[in-house]
mmCIF file of C-alpha atoms in Angstrom:
data_model
loop_
_atom_site.group_PDB
_atom_site.id
_atom_site.type_symbol
_atom_site.label_atom_id
_atom_site.label_comp_id
_atom_site.label_asym_id
_atom_site.label_seq_id
_atom_site.Cartn_x
_atom_site.Cartn_y
_atom_site.Cartn_z
ATOM 1 C CA MET D 1 149.808 36.915 148.223
ATOM 2 C CA GLU D 2 151.853 38.817 145.868
ATOM 3 C CA GLY D 3 150.192 41.718 144.136
ATOM 4 C CA ARG D 4 150.004 41.946 140.464
ATOM 5 C CA PRO D 5 152.248 44.462 138.846
ATOM 6 C CA LEU D 6 150.403 47.642 137.796
ATOM 7 C CA LEU D 7 150.200 48.305 134.138
ATOM 8 C CA LEU D 8 150.656 52.011 133.397
ATOM 9 C CA LEU D 9 149.514 53.207 130.031
ATOM 10 C CA ARG D 10 151.085 56.291 128.628
ATOM 11 C CA ARG D 11 150.367 58.155 125.471
ATOM 12 C CA PRO D 12 153.280 58.117 123.240
ATOM 13 C CA TYR D 13 155.156 61.399 123.344
ATOM 14 C CA ARG D 14 154.419 63.646 120.381
ATOM 15 C CA PRO D 15 156.447 66.753 119.969
ATOM 16 C CA PRO D 16 154.373 69.943 119.370
ATOM 17 C CA SER D 17 153.742 70.561 115.759
ATOM 18 C CA LYS D 18 153.542 73.803 113.828
ATOM 19 C CA ASP D 19 149.783 73.276 113.543
ATOM 20 C CA ASP D 20 149.383 73.589 117.323
ATOM 21 C CA GLY D 21 151.118 76.941 117.349
ATOM 22 C CA PHE D 22 149.066 78.131 114.402
ATOM 23 C CA VAL D 23 145.802 77.191 116.156
ATOM 24 C CA LEU D 24 146.916 79.034 119.301
ATOM 25 C CA LEU D 25 147.769 82.093 117.241
ATOM 26 C CA ILE D 26 144.329 82.072 115.612
ATOM 27 C CA VAL D 27 142.659 81.851 119.031
ATOM 28 C CA LEU D 28 144.684 84.809 120.303
ATOM 29 C CA VAL D 29 143.834 86.864 117.220
ATOM 30 C CA ILE D 30 140.118 86.111 117.614
ATOM 31 C CA ILE D 31 140.235 87.086 121.297
ATOM 32 C CA SER D 32 142.072 90.315 120.506
ATOM 33 C CA LEU D 33 139.441 91.175 117.894
ATOM 34 C CA LEU D 34 136.472 90.319 120.082
ATOM 35 C CA PHE D 35 137.743 92.071 123.215
ATOM 36 C CA PRO D 36 137.330 95.684 122.013
ATOM 37 C CA ILE D 37 133.970 94.777 120.488
ATOM 38 C CA VAL D 38 132.768 93.407 123.822
ATOM 39 C CA ILE D 39 134.135 96.458 125.661
ATOM 40 C CA ALA D 40 132.531 98.836 123.159
ATOM 41 C CA PHE D 41 129.214 97.024 123.385
ATOM 42 C CA ASN D 42 129.347 97.116 127.168
ATOM 43 C CA SER D 43 130.253 100.828 127.168
ATOM 44 C CA SER D 44 127.493 101.582 124.677
ATOM 45 C CA SER D 45 125.017 99.740 126.849
ATOM 46 C CA MET D 46 126.121 101.695 129.924
ATOM 47 C CA VAL D 47 125.843 105.021 128.059
ATOM 48 C CA SER D 48 122.370 104.135 126.820
ATOM 49 C CA LEU D 49 121.370 103.141 130.335
ATOM 50 C CA LEU D 50 122.696 106.404 131.780
ATOM 51 C CA GLN D 51 120.985 108.431 129.058
ATOM 52 C CA ALA D 52 117.681 106.736 129.764
ATOM 53 C CA SER D 53 118.158 107.302 133.494
ATOM 54 C CA ASN D 54 119.027 110.977 132.974
ATOM 55 C CA PHE D 55 116.019 111.473 130.701
ATOM 56 C CA ARG D 56 113.763 109.889 133.297
ATOM 57 C CA ASP D 57 115.197 112.060 136.076
ATOM 58 C CA SER D 58 114.947 115.221 133.957
ATOM 59 C CA ALA D 59 111.330 114.530 133.051
ATOM 60 C CA TYR D 60 110.550 113.838 136.695
ATOM 61 C CA ALA D 61 112.267 117.049 137.824
ATOM 62 C CA LEU D 62 110.365 119.021 135.183
ATOM 63 C CA ARG D 63 107.048 117.657 136.432
ATOM 64 C CA MET D 64 107.986 118.595 139.987
ATOM 65 C CA ALA D 65 109.018 122.107 138.913
ATOM 66 C CA LYS D 66 105.723 122.609 137.088
ATOM 67 C CA SER D 67 103.859 121.477 140.188
ATOM 68 C CA GLY D 68 105.808 124.004 142.245
ATOM 69 C CA ILE D 69 105.028 126.832 139.827
ATOM 70 C CA GLU D 70 101.336 125.971 139.819
ATOM 71 C CA GLY D 71 101.287 125.953 143.618
ATOM 72 C CA ALA D 72 103.104 129.279 143.775
ATOM 73 C CA MET D 73 100.698 130.849 141.292
ATOM 74 C CA ALA D 74 97.758 129.695 143.394
ATOM 75 C CA LEU D 75 99.269 131.395 146.452
ATOM 76 C CA LEU D 76 99.817 134.646 144.585
ATOM 77 C CA GLU D 77 96.308 134.676 143.133
ATOM 78 C CA ASN D 78 94.864 134.568 146.649
ATOM 79 C CA ASP D 79 97.186 137.281 147.939
ATOM 80 C CA ASP D 80 96.010 140.712 149.051
ATOM 81 C CA ALA D 81 97.699 143.011 146.546
ATOM 82 C CA SER D 82 97.357 146.205 148.610
ATOM 83 C CA TYR D 83 100.642 145.500 150.414
ATOM 84 C CA ASP D 84 103.224 142.714 150.543
ATOM 85 C CA SER D 85 105.579 141.805 153.357
ATOM 86 C CA GLU D 86 107.709 139.002 154.758
ATOM 87 C CA ASN D 87 104.708 138.009 156.879
ATOM 88 C CA ASP D 88 102.644 137.020 153.853
ATOM 89 C CA ARG D 89 102.112 133.333 153.293
ATOM 90 C CA TRP D 90 103.785 133.442 149.876
ATOM 91 C CA ALA D 91 106.960 134.865 151.459
ATOM 92 C CA THR D 92 107.465 131.915 153.804
ATOM 93 C CA VAL D 93 109.283 128.744 152.832
ATOM 94 C CA LEU D 94 106.556 126.155 152.511
ATOM 95 C CA PRO D 95 107.041 122.677 154.012
ATOM 96 C CA ALA D 96 108.788 120.245 151.697
ATOM 97 C CA LEU D 97 106.392 118.028 149.781
ATOM 98 C CA SER D 98 107.379 114.437 149.028
ATOM 99 C CA ILE D 99 106.459 113.493 145.484
ATOM 100 C CA GLY D 100 107.457 109.981 144.515
ATOM 101 C CA GLU D 101 111.175 109.629 145.102
ATOM 102 C CA GLY D 102 111.817 113.376 145.312
ATOM 103 C CA GLN D 103 111.052 116.392 147.447
ATOM 104 C CA LEU D 104 109.570 119.681 146.303
ATOM 105 C CA ILE D 105 110.510 122.893 148.117
ATOM 106 C CA VAL D 106 108.790 126.096 147.004
ATOM 107 C CA ARG D 107 110.007 129.585 147.842
ATOM 108 C CA ILE D 108 108.741 132.814 146.303
ATOM 109 C CA VAL D 109 110.966 135.905 146.279
ATOM 110 C CA ASP D 110 109.654 139.218 144.972
ATOM 111 C CA GLU D 111 111.933 141.085 142.588
ATOM 112 C CA ASP D 112 110.709 144.466 143.833
ATOM 113 C CA ARG D 113 112.962 144.101 146.860
ATOM 114 C CA LYS D 114 116.005 144.480 144.603
ATOM 115 C CA ILE D 115 117.817 147.094 142.521
ATOM 116 C CA ASN D 116 116.858 146.848 138.861
ATOM 117 C CA ILE D 117 120.204 147.149 137.090
ATOM 118 C CA ASN D 118 118.525 147.284 133.680
ATOM 119 C CA LEU D 119 117.390 150.786 134.634
ATOM 120 C CA LEU D 120 121.021 151.900 134.957
ATOM 121 C CA VAL D 121 120.997 153.086 131.345
ATOM 122 C CA LYS D 122 117.870 154.918 130.278
ATOM 123 C CA PRO D 123 115.696 153.657 127.380
ATOM 124 C CA ASN D 124 117.395 156.003 124.894
ATOM 125 C CA GLY D 125 120.531 153.877 125.320
ATOM 126 C CA LYS D 126 122.636 156.928 126.049
ATOM 127 C CA ASP D 127 121.852 158.605 129.367
ATOM 128 C CA VAL D 128 122.692 157.049 132.737
ATOM 129 C CA ASP D 129 120.396 157.095 135.765
ATOM 130 C CA LYS D 130 122.755 158.697 138.275
ATOM 131 C CA ARG D 131 120.761 157.590 141.315
ATOM 132 C CA ILE D 132 120.864 153.917 140.332
ATOM 133 C CA GLU D 133 124.524 154.277 139.371
ATOM 134 C CA ARG D 134 125.363 155.623 142.839
ATOM 135 C CA HIS D 135 123.171 152.992 144.509
ATOM 136 C CA LEU D 136 124.860 150.147 142.617
ATOM 137 C CA ARG D 137 128.376 151.459 143.194
ATOM 138 C CA ASN D 138 127.798 151.745 146.933
ATOM 139 C CA LEU D 139 126.234 148.279 147.115
ATOM 140 C CA ILE D 140 129.201 146.692 145.339
ATOM 141 C CA LYS D 141 131.582 148.550 147.644
ATOM 142 C CA ARG D 142 129.723 147.276 150.718
ATOM 143 C CA LEU D 143 130.107 143.729 149.384
ATOM 144 C CA GLY D 144 133.856 144.173 149.064
ATOM 145 C CA GLY D 145 133.938 144.686 145.305
ATOM 146 C CA LYS D 146 135.340 147.504 143.188
ATOM 147 C CA PRO D 147 132.653 150.138 142.536
ATOM 148 C CA GLU D 148 134.516 151.180 139.374
ATOM 149 C CA ILE D 149 133.285 148.060 137.567
ATOM 150 C CA VAL D 150 129.957 149.836 137.120
ATOM 151 C CA ASP D 151 131.760 151.808 134.376
ATOM 152 C CA ALA D 152 132.107 148.590 132.371
ATOM 153 C CA LEU D 153 128.457 147.694 132.967
ATOM 154 C CA ILE D 154 127.373 151.078 131.606
ATOM 155 C CA ASP D 155 129.472 150.492 128.477
ATOM 156 C CA TRP D 156 128.026 146.990 128.132
ATOM 157 C CA MET D 157 124.511 148.426 128.087
ATOM 158 C CA ASP D 158 124.790 151.812 126.360
ATOM 159 C CA LYS D 159 124.746 152.186 122.598
ATOM 160 C CA ASP D 160 127.796 154.400 122.106
ATOM 161 C CA SER D 161 131.422 153.340 121.690
ATOM 162 C CA GLU D 162 132.922 155.784 124.188
ATOM 163 C CA ILE D 163 134.649 154.285 127.220
ATOM 164 C CA THR D 164 133.040 155.295 130.518
ATOM 165 C CA GLY D 165 135.169 156.412 133.476
ATOM 166 C CA THR D 166 138.407 154.675 134.429
ATOM 167 C CA ASP D 167 137.263 151.042 134.221
ATOM 168 C CA GLY D 168 134.958 151.119 131.227
ATOM 169 C CA ALA D 169 135.245 148.664 128.341
ATOM 170 C CA GLU D 170 133.917 148.727 124.802
ATOM 171 C CA ASP D 171 134.173 146.223 121.933
ATOM 172 C CA GLU D 172 137.976 146.406 121.694
ATOM 173 C CA TYR D 173 138.361 144.964 125.201
ATOM 174 C CA TYR D 174 136.173 141.948 124.418
ATOM 175 C CA LYS D 175 137.738 141.182 121.020
ATOM 176 C CA ASP D 176 140.007 138.423 122.379
ATOM 177 C CA LYS D 177 137.060 136.918 124.251
ATOM 178 C CA GLY D 178 135.142 136.417 121.022
ATOM 179 C CA TYR D 179 132.185 138.700 121.643
ATOM 180 C CA LYS D 180 131.158 142.357 121.691
ATOM 181 C CA CYS D 181 129.294 144.656 124.056
ATOM 182 C CA LYS D 182 125.603 143.902 124.109
ATOM 183 C CA ASN D 183 124.544 147.553 123.821
ATOM 184 C CA GLY D 184 121.274 146.751 125.542
ATOM 185 C CA PRO D 185 119.700 145.517 128.787
ATOM 186 C CA LEU D 186 120.698 142.216 130.370
ATOM 187 C CA ASP D 187 118.566 139.100 129.969
ATOM 188 C CA THR D 188 119.928 137.207 132.981
ATOM 189 C CA LEU D 189 122.093 137.921 136.011
ATOM 190 C CA GLU D 190 124.625 135.369 134.750
ATOM 191 C CA GLU D 191 125.227 137.666 131.781
ATOM 192 C CA LEU D 192 127.141 139.901 134.193
ATOM 193 C CA LEU D 193 129.938 137.326 134.092
ATOM 194 C CA LEU D 194 130.635 138.473 130.533
ATOM 195 C CA VAL D 195 131.214 142.048 131.705
ATOM 196 C CA LYS D 196 134.673 143.283 132.651
ATOM 197 C CA GLY D 197 135.250 143.192 136.409
ATOM 198 C CA PHE D 198 132.289 141.008 137.349
ATOM 199 C CA ASP D 199 133.061 137.468 138.499
ATOM 200 C CA LYS D 200 131.483 134.504 140.274
ATOM 201 C CA GLU D 201 132.956 135.517 143.612
ATOM 202 C CA LEU D 202 131.145 138.868 143.610
ATOM 203 C CA LEU D 203 127.946 137.607 142.026
ATOM 204 C CA PHE D 204 127.496 134.376 143.981
ATOM 205 C CA ASP D 205 129.922 134.121 146.914
ATOM 206 C CA ARG D 206 129.505 137.714 148.100
ATOM 207 C CA GLY D 207 125.821 137.660 147.242
ATOM 208 C CA LEU D 208 125.376 140.474 144.719
ATOM 209 C CA LYS D 209 122.751 138.341 142.961
ATOM 210 C CA ASP D 210 120.483 138.576 146.026
ATOM 211 C CA PHE D 211 120.226 142.352 145.780
ATOM 212 C CA ILE D 212 119.844 143.014 142.049
ATOM 213 C CA THR D 213 117.415 141.995 139.324
ATOM 214 C CA VAL D 214 117.027 142.177 135.554
ATOM 215 C CA GLN D 215 113.311 141.420 135.639
ATOM 216 C CA PRO D 216 110.948 144.176 134.485
ATOM 217 C CA THR D 217 110.047 146.344 137.473
ATOM 218 C CA ASP D 218 109.120 149.986 137.894
ATOM 219 C CA GLY D 219 112.343 150.651 139.802
ATOM 220 C CA LYS D 220 110.615 151.332 143.106
ATOM 221 C CA VAL D 221 111.744 149.232 146.068
ATOM 222 C CA ASN D 222 109.251 147.456 148.311
ATOM 223 C CA VAL D 223 110.121 148.896 151.710
ATOM 224 C CA ASN D 224 108.458 145.894 153.407
ATOM 225 C CA THR D 225 110.703 143.268 151.816
ATOM 226 C CA ALA D 226 113.908 145.011 150.711
ATOM 227 C CA PRO D 227 117.066 143.765 152.466
ATOM 228 C CA ILE D 228 118.787 146.409 154.520
ATOM 229 C CA GLU D 229 121.674 146.286 152.000
ATOM 230 C CA VAL D 230 119.250 147.625 149.382
ATOM 231 C CA LEU D 231 117.767 150.255 151.695
ATOM 232 C CA TYR D 232 121.262 151.572 152.356
ATOM 233 C CA ASP D 233 122.064 154.329 149.869
ATOM 234 C CA LEU D 234 118.545 154.298 148.419
ATOM 235 C CA HIS D 235 118.790 158.034 148.951
ATOM 236 C CA GLU D 236 121.851 159.978 150.033
ATOM 237 C CA GLU D 237 119.969 161.393 153.040
ATOM 238 C CA LEU D 238 118.644 158.010 154.172
ATOM 239 C CA ARG D 239 121.285 157.229 156.772
ATOM 240 C CA GLU D 240 122.095 153.726 157.998
ATOM 241 C CA GLY D 241 120.398 154.323 161.324
ATOM 242 C CA LEU D 242 117.164 155.254 159.562
ATOM 243 C CA CYS D 243 117.349 152.099 157.429
ATOM 244 C CA GLU D 244 117.719 149.996 160.562
ATOM 245 C CA GLU D 245 114.732 151.782 162.089
ATOM 246 C CA ILE D 246 112.650 151.044 158.974
ATOM 247 C CA VAL D 247 113.487 147.332 159.289
ATOM 248 C CA ARG D 248 112.651 147.339 163.000
ATOM 249 C CA LYS D 249 109.333 149.084 162.347
ATOM 250 C CA ARG D 250 108.234 146.721 159.578
ATOM 251 C CA GLU D 251 109.111 143.695 161.712
ATOM 252 C CA GLU D 252 106.667 144.969 164.314
ATOM 253 C CA GLU D 253 104.008 145.556 161.680
ATOM 254 C CA PRO D 254 104.303 145.842 157.893
ATOM 255 C CA PHE D 255 103.691 149.189 156.235
ATOM 256 C CA LYS D 256 100.193 148.915 154.778
ATOM 257 C CA ARG D 257 100.217 152.394 153.261
ATOM 258 C CA LEU D 258 103.162 154.319 151.910
ATOM 259 C CA ASP D 259 102.570 157.339 154.127
ATOM 260 C CA GLU D 260 103.067 155.137 157.205
ATOM 261 C CA VAL D 261 106.794 155.373 156.509
ATOM 262 C CA LYS D 262 106.556 158.905 157.917
ATOM 263 C CA ASN D 263 105.954 157.312 161.315
ATOM 264 C CA VAL D 264 109.505 155.979 161.413
ATOM 265 C CA ILE D 265 111.498 157.936 163.968
ATOM 266 C CA GLY D 266 113.932 160.252 162.206
ATOM 267 C CA ILE D 267 112.140 160.490 158.866
ATOM 268 C CA SER D 268 110.973 164.065 158.467
ATOM 269 C CA GLN D 269 108.305 165.296 156.102
ATOM 270 C CA ALA D 270 111.024 166.715 153.866
ATOM 271 C CA LEU D 271 112.931 163.417 153.727
ATOM 272 C CA TYR D 272 109.732 161.469 153.128
ATOM 273 C CA ALA D 273 108.999 163.707 150.143
ATOM 274 C CA LYS D 274 112.397 162.766 148.697
ATOM 275 C CA ILE D 275 112.230 158.999 149.250
ATOM 276 C CA SER D 276 108.525 158.384 148.579
ATOM 277 C CA PRO D 277 109.003 158.339 144.755
ATOM 278 C CA LEU D 278 111.597 155.577 145.251
ATOM 279 C CA ILE D 279 109.638 153.177 147.454
ATOM 280 C CA LYS D 280 106.333 151.311 147.683
ATOM 281 C CA VAL D 281 104.655 148.836 150.029
ATOM 282 C CA ASN D 282 103.623 146.144 147.545
ATOM 283 C CA SER D 283 105.250 143.918 144.941
ATOM 284 C CA SER D 284 103.974 143.346 141.440
#
């Protein structure tokens, strides 16, 4: 049986017209106009989402920080104020507390273990406390820094316009930096980074920040908590070996009364009379 011939239907060929090209052009123009709008909308949505996420995280972190402060205050209120040492509960790193999705770690560090650099220049804004100047210079030298930069710190804090020592700096030095000497005490440790010679390496990497403070203190160092780097050069007659003996003694048992420091081997009555105005056994 012979098959029937297949009948193929074809659309008649129509050459492309100008209208087809015009329509294609319009479509391309519309796409090119919509594309940046879509991208901008998507970017705006992402920014808004990130902002909302950051706000949520910041609020959460703030709540955690407030909880930590409240817990720390409760510890300090129950503390025996007659003496303070590294053995006190407040001085230990408390176990991390899980709060929601985060962790809270509380650590309390007394500022009386440090050198108060705001006492470098006396309240009259003119005179320099030579003992603190020597103490700070020697500390910076031990940390590998240049002790001469203390000259610039004195100029930053004092009220006159005379350059101190060989490395001092007054307003003229800071002109290109866009600011002047403060002529007053520091508000934060980070403010030191504005002072000639001080940098992040010395302050953070070498650890100067751990041994100095700008918080209001009476200038006396808590002999129970002060790092040995602070005890060094506290007084010119307090040799390194005596500082090490003080640390060894307090590790055995904290000094509960100031006169117990006389029991440290090597500290004579005469030396005790010289260092006792500079030290204490508690932190405020």
